Coordinates of C-alpha atoms and ligand atoms in Angstrom, one line a residue:
M1 CA 5.8 15.0 -29.2
A2 CA 6.5 11.8 -31.0
N3 CA 6.4 8.6 -29.1
K4 CA 9.8 7.4 -27.9
I5 CA 11.2 4.3 -29.5
I6 CA 10.8 1.5 -26.9
P7 CA 13.7 -0.9 -26.8
D8 CA 13.1 -4.6 -27.6
P9 CA 12.1 -6.0 -24.2
S10 CA 13.5 -9.5 -24.7
K11 CA 16.9 -7.9 -25.2
V12 CA 16.5 -5.8 -22.2
R13 CA 15.6 -8.9 -20.2
E14 CA 18.7 -10.6 -21.3
E15 CA 20.8 -7.6 -20.4
L16 CA 19.3 -7.4 -17.0
I17 CA 20.3 -10.9 -16.0
Q18 CA 23.6 -11.2 -18.0
K19 CA 25.9 -10.2 -15.2
Y20 CA 24.4 -12.5 -12.6
P21 CA 25.9 -15.9 -11.7
A22 CA 24.0 -18.7 -13.5
K23 CA 21.8 -19.7 -10.5
V24 CA 20.8 -16.1 -9.7
A25 CA 20.2 -15.3 -13.4
K26 CA 17.8 -18.3 -13.5
K27 CA 15.9 -17.2 -10.5
R28 CA 15.7 -13.6 -11.5
S29 CA 14.6 -14.4 -15.0
K30 CA 11.4 -15.8 -13.7
S31 CA 10.6 -12.5 -12.1
I32 CA 11.3 -10.5 -15.2
V33 CA 8.6 -10.9 -17.9
I34 CA 7.4 -9.3 -21.0
N35 CA 3.8 -8.4 -20.8
D36 CA 1.1 -9.6 -23.0
P37 CA -2.3 -8.4 -21.8
E38 CA -4.1 -11.0 -23.9
I39 CA -2.2 -14.1 -22.6
I40 CA -0.9 -12.9 -19.3
P41 CA 2.4 -14.6 -18.5
E42 CA 3.3 -16.0 -15.2
V43 CA 5.4 -13.9 -12.9
Q44 CA 7.5 -15.3 -10.0
A45 CA 6.5 -13.2 -7.0
N46 CA 6.5 -13.3 -3.2
V47 CA 9.7 -15.3 -3.0
R48 CA 12.8 -14.7 -1.0
T49 CA 15.2 -12.1 -2.3
V50 CA 18.6 -13.5 -3.3
P51 CA 21.0 -12.6 -0.5
G52 CA 23.4 -9.9 -1.5
I53 CA 21.0 -8.3 -3.9
I54 CA 20.0 -4.8 -3.0
T55 CA 16.2 -5.0 -2.8
Q56 CA 13.6 -2.2 -2.3
R57 CA 11.7 -4.4 0.2
G58 CA 11.0 -3.8 3.8
C59 CA 10.2 -6.2 6.6
S60 CA 7.1 -7.8 8.2
Y61 CA 7.0 -5.4 11.1
A62 CA 6.9 -2.5 8.6
G63 CA 3.9 -4.1 6.9
C64 CA 2.0 -4.8 10.2
K65 CA 2.7 -1.8 12.4
G66 CA 3.7 0.8 9.9
V67 CA 1.3 0.1 7.1
V68 CA -1.9 -1.5 8.4
L69 CA -2.3 -0.4 12.0
G70 CA -0.2 2.8 12.1
P71 CA -2.7 5.2 10.5
T72 CA -5.4 4.6 13.2
R73 CA -5.0 7.6 15.4
D74 CA -6.4 6.3 18.7
I75 CA -4.5 3.1 19.2
V76 CA -1.3 3.3 21.3
N77 CA 1.1 1.3 19.1
I78 CA 3.9 0.0 21.3
V79 CA 6.9 -1.4 19.5
H80 CA 8.5 -4.1 21.6
G81 CA 12.1 -4.2 20.5
P82 CA 15.2 -2.1 20.2
I83 CA 14.6 1.7 19.8
G84 CA 15.8 1.8 16.2
C85 CA 12.8 -0.2 14.9
S86 CA 10.4 2.4 16.4
F87 CA 12.5 5.5 15.8
Y88 CA 13.0 4.9 12.1
A89 CA 9.3 4.2 11.6
W90 CA 8.3 7.4 13.4
L91 CA 6.2 9.7 11.2
T92 CA 8.0 8.7 8.0
R93 CA 5.0 7.4 6.1
R94 CA 3.1 10.7 5.9
N95 CA -0.2 9.0 6.9
Q96 CA -2.3 11.9 7.9
T97 CA -5.2 12.1 10.4
K98 CA -7.8 14.6 11.4
P99 CA -9.2 14.3 14.9
E100 CA -12.7 15.7 15.1
T101 CA -12.0 17.9 18.1
L102 CA -8.9 19.1 19.8
M103 CA -9.7 16.8 22.7
D104 CA -9.9 13.6 20.6
E105 CA -7.2 11.0 21.1
N106 CA -4.4 11.1 18.6
Y107 CA -1.3 9.1 19.2
I108 CA 0.2 9.3 15.7
P109 CA 2.7 12.0 16.6
Y110 CA 4.1 9.8 19.4
C111 CA 6.8 7.1 19.3
F112 CA 6.2 4.3 21.8
S113 CA 8.9 1.7 22.3
T114 CA 10.0 -0.7 25.0
D115 CA 13.6 0.3 24.1
M116 CA 15.0 -3.2 24.7
Q117 CA 18.5 -3.4 26.0
E118 CA 21.0 -6.2 26.2
E119 CA 19.8 -7.2 29.6
N120 CA 16.3 -7.7 28.2
I121 CA 17.6 -9.8 25.4
V122 CA 19.5 -12.0 27.9
F123 CA 16.9 -12.2 30.7
G124 CA 13.7 -11.7 28.7
G125 CA 11.7 -8.6 27.9
E126 CA 8.1 -9.4 29.1
K127 CA 8.4 -7.6 32.4
K128 CA 9.6 -4.5 30.6
L129 CA 6.8 -4.8 28.1
K130 CA 4.1 -5.0 30.8
Q131 CA 5.7 -2.0 32.5
A132 CA 5.5 -0.1 29.2
I133 CA 1.8 -1.1 28.7
Q134 CA 1.0 0.0 32.2
E135 CA 2.8 3.3 31.7
A136 CA 0.9 4.0 28.5
Y137 CA -2.3 3.2 30.2
D138 CA -1.6 5.4 33.2
L139 CA -0.6 8.3 31.0
F140 CA -3.2 8.2 28.3
H141 CA -6.1 5.8 29.2
P142 CA -6.4 4.8 25.6
K143 CA -9.2 2.5 24.3
S144 CA -6.7 0.2 22.7
I145 CA -3.0 -0.6 23.0
A146 CA -1.4 -2.8 20.4
V147 CA 2.0 -4.4 20.8
F148 CA 4.3 -5.1 17.9
S149 CA 7.2 -7.6 18.1
T150 CA 10.4 -6.9 16.3
C151 CA 13.0 -9.5 15.4
P152 CA 14.8 -10.0 18.8
V153 CA 11.4 -10.6 20.6
G154 CA 10.8 -13.7 18.4
L155 CA 14.3 -14.9 18.9
I156 CA 14.2 -14.8 22.7
G157 CA 10.6 -16.0 22.8
D158 CA 8.8 -13.3 24.7
D159 CA 5.1 -14.0 24.7
V160 CA 3.6 -10.7 23.7
H161 CA 0.1 -12.3 23.4
A162 CA 0.1 -13.6 27.0
A163 CA 1.4 -10.2 28.3
S164 CA -1.3 -8.4 26.4
R165 CA -4.0 -10.6 27.6
E166 CA -2.9 -10.2 31.2
M167 CA -2.9 -6.4 30.9
K168 CA -6.2 -6.4 29.1
E169 CA -7.8 -8.3 32.0
K170 CA -6.1 -6.1 34.6
F171 CA -7.4 -2.9 33.0
G172 CA -10.9 -4.0 32.1
D173 CA -11.5 -0.9 29.9
C174 CA -8.6 -1.1 27.4
N175 CA -8.3 -3.6 24.6
V176 CA -4.7 -4.8 24.6
F177 CA -3.5 -7.2 21.9
G178 CA -0.2 -8.2 20.3
F179 CA 1.2 -9.0 16.9
S180 CA 3.9 -11.6 16.2
C181 CA 5.1 -9.5 13.3
E182 CA 8.9 -9.9 13.7
G183 CA 10.7 -8.6 10.7
Y184 CA 11.8 -12.0 9.6
R185 CA 8.3 -13.6 9.6
G186 CA 8.0 -13.5 5.8
V187 CA 9.9 -12.5 2.7
S188 CA 8.7 -8.9 2.8
Q189 CA 6.3 -6.5 4.4
S190 CA 3.5 -8.5 2.8
A191 CA 3.7 -11.1 5.6
G192 CA 3.1 -8.2 8.0
H193 CA -0.1 -7.2 6.2
H194 CA -1.5 -10.6 6.6
I195 CA -0.6 -10.8 10.3
A196 CA -2.1 -7.4 10.8
N197 CA -5.3 -8.3 9.0
N198 CA -5.7 -11.4 11.2
G199 CA -5.1 -9.4 14.4
V200 CA -7.5 -6.6 13.4
F201 CA -10.1 -9.1 12.5
K202 CA -9.8 -11.1 15.7
H203 CA -9.4 -8.3 18.2
M204 CA -11.2 -5.3 16.7
V205 CA -13.9 -5.9 14.0
G206 CA -17.3 -6.8 15.4
R207 CA -16.8 -5.5 19.0
D208 CA -19.4 -2.7 18.5
N209 CA -22.8 -3.7 17.2
T210 CA -24.4 -0.3 17.2
P211 CA -26.3 0.0 13.9
S212 CA -24.6 2.5 11.7
E213 CA -26.7 5.3 10.1
G214 CA -27.0 5.9 6.4
K215 CA -28.5 4.5 3.3
F216 CA -25.4 3.5 1.4
K217 CA -22.8 2.3 3.9
L218 CA -19.4 1.1 3.0
N219 CA -15.9 0.5 4.4
L220 CA -12.9 1.7 2.5
L221 CA -10.2 -0.9 2.8
G222 CA -6.5 -0.4 1.9
E223 CA -6.5 3.4 1.9
Y224 CA -3.9 4.8 4.4
N225 CA -4.3 8.5 3.9
I226 CA -0.8 9.2 2.6
G227 CA -0.5 12.9 1.9
G228 CA -4.2 13.3 2.6
D229 CA -5.6 10.8 0.0
A230 CA -8.4 9.6 2.3
F231 CA -9.5 13.2 2.9
E232 CA -10.3 13.7 -0.8
I233 CA -12.1 10.3 -1.0
E234 CA -14.1 11.3 2.1
R235 CA -15.0 14.6 0.4
I236 CA -16.3 12.8 -2.7
F237 CA -18.3 10.2 -0.6
E238 CA -19.9 12.9 1.4
K239 CA -20.9 14.8 -1.8
V240 CA -22.5 11.7 -3.3
G241 CA -24.2 10.7 -0.1
I242 CA -22.2 7.6 0.7
T243 CA -21.6 6.8 4.4
L244 CA -18.1 5.8 5.2
V245 CA -18.4 3.5 8.2
A246 CA -14.7 2.7 8.6
S247 CA -11.6 3.2 6.7
F248 CA -8.8 0.6 7.1
S249 CA -7.0 2.5 8.3
G250 CA -6.3 6.1 7.0
N251 CA -7.9 8.8 9.2
S252 CA -9.6 6.0 11.1
T253 CA -10.5 5.3 14.7
V254 CA -10.8 2.2 16.9
R255 CA -14.6 2.7 17.1
A256 CA -15.1 2.9 13.4
I257 CA -13.1 -0.4 12.8
E258 CA -15.0 -2.1 15.7
N259 CA -18.3 -1.1 14.0
S260 CA -17.2 -1.8 10.4
H261 CA -19.2 -5.0 10.2
T262 CA -22.4 -2.9 10.1
A263 CA -21.5 -1.7 6.6
D264 CA -23.1 -3.2 3.4
L265 CA -20.1 -3.2 1.1
N266 CA -16.3 -3.2 1.4
V267 CA -14.4 -1.4 -1.3
I268 CA -10.8 -2.3 -1.6
L269 CA -8.2 0.1 -2.9
C270 CA -5.0 -1.6 -2.1
H271 CA -5.7 -5.2 -2.8
R272 CA -2.3 -6.5 -1.6
S273 CA -2.4 -5.2 1.9
I274 CA -6.0 -6.0 2.9
N275 CA -7.6 -8.5 0.6
Y276 CA -7.6 -11.0 3.5
M277 CA -10.0 -8.6 5.5
G278 CA -12.4 -8.4 2.6
D279 CA -12.6 -12.2 2.3
M280 CA -12.9 -12.8 6.1
M281 CA -15.6 -10.1 6.5
E282 CA -17.6 -11.7 3.6
T283 CA -17.4 -15.1 5.2
K284 CA -18.3 -14.0 8.7
Y285 CA -20.7 -11.2 8.1
G286 CA -21.9 -11.6 4.5
I287 CA -20.4 -8.3 3.2
P288 CA -19.2 -8.6 -0.4
W289 CA -16.2 -6.7 -1.5
M290 CA -15.3 -4.9 -4.7
K291 CA -12.0 -3.6 -6.0
V292 CA -12.0 0.1 -6.7
N293 CA -9.4 2.7 -7.6
F294 CA -9.5 6.3 -6.7
V295 CA -6.2 7.1 -8.2
G296 CA -6.9 8.9 -11.5
A297 CA -9.9 11.0 -12.4
E298 CA -11.4 8.5 -14.8
S299 CA -10.8 5.7 -12.4
T300 CA -12.5 7.7 -9.6
A301 CA -15.5 8.2 -11.8
K302 CA -15.6 4.5 -12.8
S303 CA -15.3 3.4 -9.2
L304 CA -18.2 5.7 -8.1
R305 CA -20.3 4.2 -10.8
K306 CA -19.4 0.7 -9.7
I307 CA -20.5 1.6 -6.2
A308 CA -23.8 3.1 -7.4
E309 CA -24.4 0.0 -9.5
Y310 CA -23.8 -2.3 -6.5
F311 CA -26.4 -0.4 -4.4
G312 CA -28.7 -0.3 -7.4
D313 CA -30.5 2.9 -6.3
A314 CA -31.6 5.4 -9.0
E315 CA -31.2 8.4 -6.7
L316 CA -27.6 7.4 -5.8
T317 CA -26.8 6.8 -9.5
A318 CA -28.1 10.3 -10.4
K319 CA -26.1 11.9 -7.6
V320 CA -23.0 10.1 -8.7
E321 CA -23.4 11.3 -12.3
A322 CA -24.1 14.9 -11.1
V323 CA -20.9 14.9 -9.0
I324 CA -18.8 13.5 -11.8
A325 CA -20.3 16.1 -14.1
E326 CA -19.5 18.8 -11.6
E327 CA -15.9 17.7 -10.8
M328 CA -14.7 16.6 -14.3
P329 CA -14.6 20.1 -16.0
K330 CA -12.0 21.3 -13.5
V331 CA -9.9 18.2 -14.1
K332 CA -10.3 18.5 -17.9
A333 CA -9.3 22.2 -17.9
V334 CA -5.9 21.3 -16.3
I335 CA -5.3 18.2 -18.3
D336 CA -6.0 20.0 -21.6
E337 CA -3.4 22.6 -20.7
I338 CA -0.8 20.1 -19.5
R339 CA -1.3 17.1 -21.7
P340 CA 0.4 18.5 -24.8
R341 CA 3.6 18.8 -22.8
T342 CA 3.5 15.3 -21.3
T343 CA 2.1 13.2 -24.2
G344 CA 4.5 10.6 -25.5
K345 CA 6.7 10.7 -22.4
T346 CA 7.6 7.5 -20.6
A347 CA 7.4 6.4 -17.0
M348 CA 8.7 3.5 -14.8
L349 CA 6.9 2.6 -11.6
F350 CA 8.5 0.3 -9.0
V351 CA 6.5 0.6 -5.8
G352 CA 5.2 -1.7 -3.1
G353 CA 2.1 -3.7 -3.9
S354 CA -0.5 -1.6 -5.6
R355 CA 0.6 1.8 -6.6
A356 CA 2.7 0.5 -9.5
H357 CA -0.6 -0.5 -10.9
H358 CA -2.9 2.4 -9.9
Y359 CA -0.6 5.3 -10.8
Q360 CA -0.5 4.0 -14.4
D361 CA -4.0 5.4 -14.7
L362 CA -2.8 8.9 -13.9
F363 CA 0.1 8.6 -16.3
N364 CA -2.4 7.4 -19.0
E365 CA -4.4 10.5 -18.4
L366 CA -1.3 12.5 -19.0
G367 CA -0.7 10.6 -22.3
M368 CA 2.4 9.0 -20.9
T369 CA 3.3 5.3 -21.3
T370 CA 4.5 3.1 -18.5
V371 CA 7.3 1.1 -20.1
A372 CA 8.2 -0.9 -17.1
A373 CA 6.6 -1.6 -13.8
G374 CA 6.7 -3.9 -10.9
Y375 CA 5.9 -4.4 -7.2
E376 CA 8.3 -4.9 -4.4
F377 CA 6.3 -7.5 -2.6
A378 CA 3.0 -8.2 -4.2
H379 CA 1.8 -11.7 -5.1
R380 CA 1.0 -13.2 -8.5
D381 CA -2.7 -12.3 -8.1
D382 CA -1.8 -8.6 -8.0
Y383 CA 0.0 -9.0 -11.3
E384 CA -2.0 -11.6 -13.1
G385 CA -5.4 -11.4 -11.5
R386 CA -7.1 -13.4 -8.8
N387 CA -8.0 -16.2 -11.1
V388 CA -4.5 -17.6 -10.6
L389 CA -5.0 -17.8 -6.8
S390 CA -5.7 -21.5 -6.9
S391 CA -2.6 -22.2 -8.8
I392 CA -0.2 -20.4 -6.5
K393 CA 2.0 -22.9 -4.7
V394 CA 2.1 -22.4 -0.9
D395 CA 5.7 -22.4 0.0
A396 CA 7.3 -22.7 3.5
D397 CA 7.5 -18.9 3.9
S398 CA 3.8 -18.5 3.3
K399 CA 2.9 -21.4 5.5
N400 CA 4.5 -19.6 8.4
I401 CA 1.6 -17.1 8.4
E402 CA -1.6 -18.2 10.1
E403 CA -4.7 -18.6 7.9
L404 CA -7.6 -17.9 10.2
K405 CA -10.4 -20.3 9.9
V406 CA -13.5 -18.1 9.6
L407 CA -17.0 -19.2 9.8
P408 CA -20.3 -17.4 9.4
D409 CA -21.2 -15.6 12.6
P410 CA -24.3 -17.4 14.1
E411 CA -25.9 -14.0 14.9
L412 CA -24.4 -11.4 12.7
F413 CA -24.0 -13.2 9.4
N414 CA -26.4 -11.5 7.0
P415 CA -25.7 -11.7 3.3
R416 CA -26.1 -8.2 1.9
K417 CA -27.0 -9.5 -1.5
S418 CA -28.4 -12.9 -2.5
E419 CA -26.5 -15.2 -4.8
A420 CA -28.9 -14.3 -7.6
E421 CA -28.4 -10.6 -7.0
L422 CA -24.6 -11.0 -7.0
E423 CA -24.8 -13.0 -10.2
A424 CA -26.9 -10.3 -11.9
L425 CA -24.3 -7.7 -10.8
R426 CA -21.5 -9.9 -12.2
E427 CA -23.4 -10.2 -15.5
K428 CA -23.5 -6.4 -15.7
G429 CA -19.7 -6.5 -15.6
L430 CA -19.3 -5.7 -11.9
E431 CA -16.4 -7.6 -10.5
I432 CA -17.5 -8.8 -7.1
N433 CA -14.7 -10.2 -4.9
G434 CA -12.4 -10.0 -7.9
Y435 CA -9.3 -8.2 -9.1
E436 CA -7.9 -8.4 -12.6
G437 CA -4.4 -7.4 -11.6
M438 CA -1.9 -5.0 -13.1
M439 CA -0.8 -6.8 -16.3
K440 CA -4.1 -6.8 -18.1
Q441 CA -4.0 -3.0 -18.1
M442 CA -0.4 -2.6 -19.2
T443 CA 0.7 -2.3 -22.8
N444 CA 1.9 -5.1 -24.8
K445 CA 5.6 -5.7 -24.6
S446 CA 6.1 -3.5 -21.5
L447 CA 8.4 -5.0 -19.0
V448 CA 7.2 -6.4 -15.6
V449 CA 9.8 -6.9 -12.9
D450 CA 9.1 -8.2 -9.5
D451 CA 11.3 -7.2 -6.5
L452 CA 13.5 -5.1 -8.8
S453 CA 17.1 -5.0 -7.6
H454 CA 19.1 -1.9 -7.4
Y455 CA 21.4 -3.1 -10.1
E456 CA 18.4 -3.8 -12.4
S457 CA 17.0 -0.3 -11.8
E458 CA 20.2 1.3 -12.9
K459 CA 20.3 -0.9 -16.0
L460 CA 16.7 -0.1 -16.9
I461 CA 17.4 3.6 -16.6
E462 CA 20.4 3.3 -18.8
I463 CA 18.5 1.4 -21.5
Y464 CA 15.1 3.1 -21.5
K465 CA 16.1 6.6 -20.3
P466 CA 12.6 7.1 -19.0
D467 CA 11.2 10.7 -18.4
I468 CA 10.3 9.8 -14.9
F469 CA 11.1 7.0 -12.4
C470 CA 8.6 6.4 -9.6
A471 CA 9.9 4.6 -6.5
G472 CA 10.8 5.6 -2.9
I473 CA 13.4 7.5 -0.8
K474 CA 16.0 4.7 -1.0
E475 CA 16.1 5.1 -4.8
K476 CA 15.4 8.8 -5.1
Y477 CA 18.8 10.4 -5.1
V478 CA 20.7 7.6 -7.0
V479 CA 18.2 7.9 -9.8
Q480 CA 18.3 11.7 -9.8
K481 CA 22.0 11.7 -10.0
M482 CA 21.6 9.8 -13.2
G483 CA 19.7 12.8 -14.5
I484 CA 16.2 11.3 -14.2
P485 CA 13.6 12.9 -12.0
L486 CA 12.2 10.5 -9.3
K487 CA 8.7 10.9 -7.9
Q488 CA 8.2 9.2 -4.6
L489 CA 5.0 7.2 -4.8
H490 CA 5.2 6.0 -1.2
S491 CA 5.4 9.4 0.6
Y492 CA 4.6 11.6 -2.5
D493 CA 7.7 13.6 -1.5
Y494 CA 6.0 16.6 0.0
G495 CA 2.9 16.5 -2.2
G496 CA -0.5 15.0 -2.4
P497 CA -3.3 14.2 -2.1
Y498 CA -3.3 12.4 -5.4
T499 CA -6.6 10.5 -5.2
G500 CA -10.0 11.6 -6.6
F501 CA -10.5 14.6 -8.8
E502 CA -8.6 17.2 -6.8
G503 CA -5.8 14.8 -6.3
A504 CA -5.5 14.1 -10.1
I505 CA -5.1 17.8 -10.6
N506 CA -2.3 17.9 -8.0
F507 CA -0.6 14.9 -9.7
Y508 CA -0.7 16.3 -13.2
K509 CA 0.8 19.6 -12.1
D510 CA 3.6 17.9 -10.1
I511 CA 4.5 15.5 -13.0
D512 CA 4.4 18.3 -15.5
R513 CA 6.9 20.3 -13.4
M514 CA 9.2 17.2 -13.1
V515 CA 9.2 15.8 -16.6
N516 CA 9.5 19.2 -18.3
N517 CA 12.1 20.7 -16.0
P518 CA 15.3 21.3 -18.1
V519 CA 17.5 21.0 -15.1
W520 CA 17.7 17.2 -15.4
K521 CA 19.5 17.5 -18.7
M522 CA 22.0 19.9 -17.3
I523 CA 23.2 17.9 -14.3
K524 CA 26.0 15.5 -14.3
A525 CA 26.6 12.9 -11.6
P526 CA 29.8 13.5 -9.6
W527 CA 31.4 10.4 -11.1
E528 CA 30.6 11.6 -14.6
K529 CA 32.2 15.0 -13.9
A530 CA 35.2 13.5 -12.1
G531 CA 37.0 11.9 -14.9
N532 CA 36.6 10.7 -18.4
G533 CA 32.9 10.2 -18.2
K534 CA 33.3 6.5 -17.6
G535 CA 33.0 6.9 -13.9
A536 CA 36.5 5.7 -13.2
S537 CA 38.2 8.5 -11.4
L538 CA 36.0 9.7 -8.6
A539 CA 38.1 10.2 -5.6
A540 CA 36.8 9.7 -2.1
N541 CA 36.5 12.7 0.2
Y542 CA 38.0 12.5 3.7
V543 CA 37.3 14.8 6.6
T544 CA 40.6 15.3 8.1
Q545 CA 39.8 17.3 11.2
Ligands
LIG601 FE1 -0.8 -0.9 -0.4 FE2 0.1 1.3 0.4 FE3 1.1 0.0 -1.7 FE4 1.4 -1.1 0.7 FE5 3.7 0.2 1.3 FE6 2.4 2.6 1.0 FE7 3.3 1.2 -1.1 MO1 5.0 2.3 0.6 S1 -0.3 -0.4 1.6 S2 0.9 -2.0 -1.1 S3 3.0 -1.7 2.1 S4 -0.7 1.0 -1.5 S5 3.8 1.9 2.5 S6 0.4 3.2 1.4 S7 3.4 3.3 -0.7 S8 5.0 0.2 -0.3 S9 2.5 0.6 -3.1

């Protein structure tokens, strides 16, 4: 199939902001840029959404409890706040877990909340919180209980940290700690990631010094096991002989995280949500980190090679090559069959903070072009690369979030590689403690939009008519009513895993089914059917009885 004609991006940019009032247009225009992978332009990111604009973003509590802590199966996560905050976050993220035995603790199916009422808002909720912690302890005797504050808790000033400390001392055998992750703490869930990283680092990492077994030991940071992604990565690690000490935090346990400082390398999948942890562990324990990507078969192979290169062991290198040689033919057989049907098609990806980048690799493998992409809440470094970090202005919103002062641990600091060894690895092209960001990989003149608004998404679809739009549940049905299939890249709809080799095969098949399904050309949105096609005469429906 011939490549589609891509519209002139500067005109598209103009059209996107045309309808906004002057001040809004000025602000939005800084977040809408035309990509040039050679001279990467500056993107405005991690700033407040203009009030009134429908954003895709979530809140700080979502980033802390839902994203970073939620997937660890044996922490009782109590949400201190009104029931809705907990109920609507209950099992919606599809983070899976696999307890080793039926007797192992697994609290993921539960929904723990203090169910704050008006009385607690008026007279304070700490007493109720302590009761809830006590109740959870009596019922489950968990190793850890974490408390998450939602908006009203911050407004009325409940001290969740003091309450947690008190209960921790009282129990003696249960680690209780709190998070001030009220929804309003930052401009998006990104603030919650940072708050979660700080809390996990302070209250969990380093509590268990038992030496971990294995020759090549690493932690997988920023992999949350959506749709079983971590299971596929675990399968591959096992096959090549890599020991996964801890995953932060898909399919993970308290013990693994507490012992994670015994690993010799941190590999980071989702840079946005957990880069703080990589840096802090490097400073305190001397463990370097490396950005990897297990989304895409080629990217998986590349990441495995990078890991082997880091450890610098001939046996591991040979094993990695053998596994790649064994896995790739299966992938290739599927892609050879599907690729002729997907080549030349176009995709748009607007997801949180890392998938809009990573999934471009899978679309490339399918011969598809990403014409526009953006993150909901990532920062400039996720777009432009970490070399811009020093030039990012710290605004009032970012200042709100604590930066932990981390120092080398007097006993446990042990640089896994000397400066000279790290330098040698860098010379070989291995990016240690680095990330190039999304834009370097995107095609010239593709459009990059941060914190895409609902209005802009409809406009983009109208102008580009992409073959597939990737976003989340909030966008799904509106986009599909416009006749464009939407693949959820947060929850994967009902699919996954999409990581590794097996995951790539799953993704190719799912995308093939979506972009080549004739049904999308047959449907008309209700407003198109209703009148003259201009959407003018759709009548409201009333239930009269
Ligand atoms: Fe990282 Fe994520 Fe993402 Fe994210 Fe998220 Fe998610 Fe996401 Mo939804 S941690 S930034 S806060 S990869 S929940 S598993 S899919 S927005 S792109």
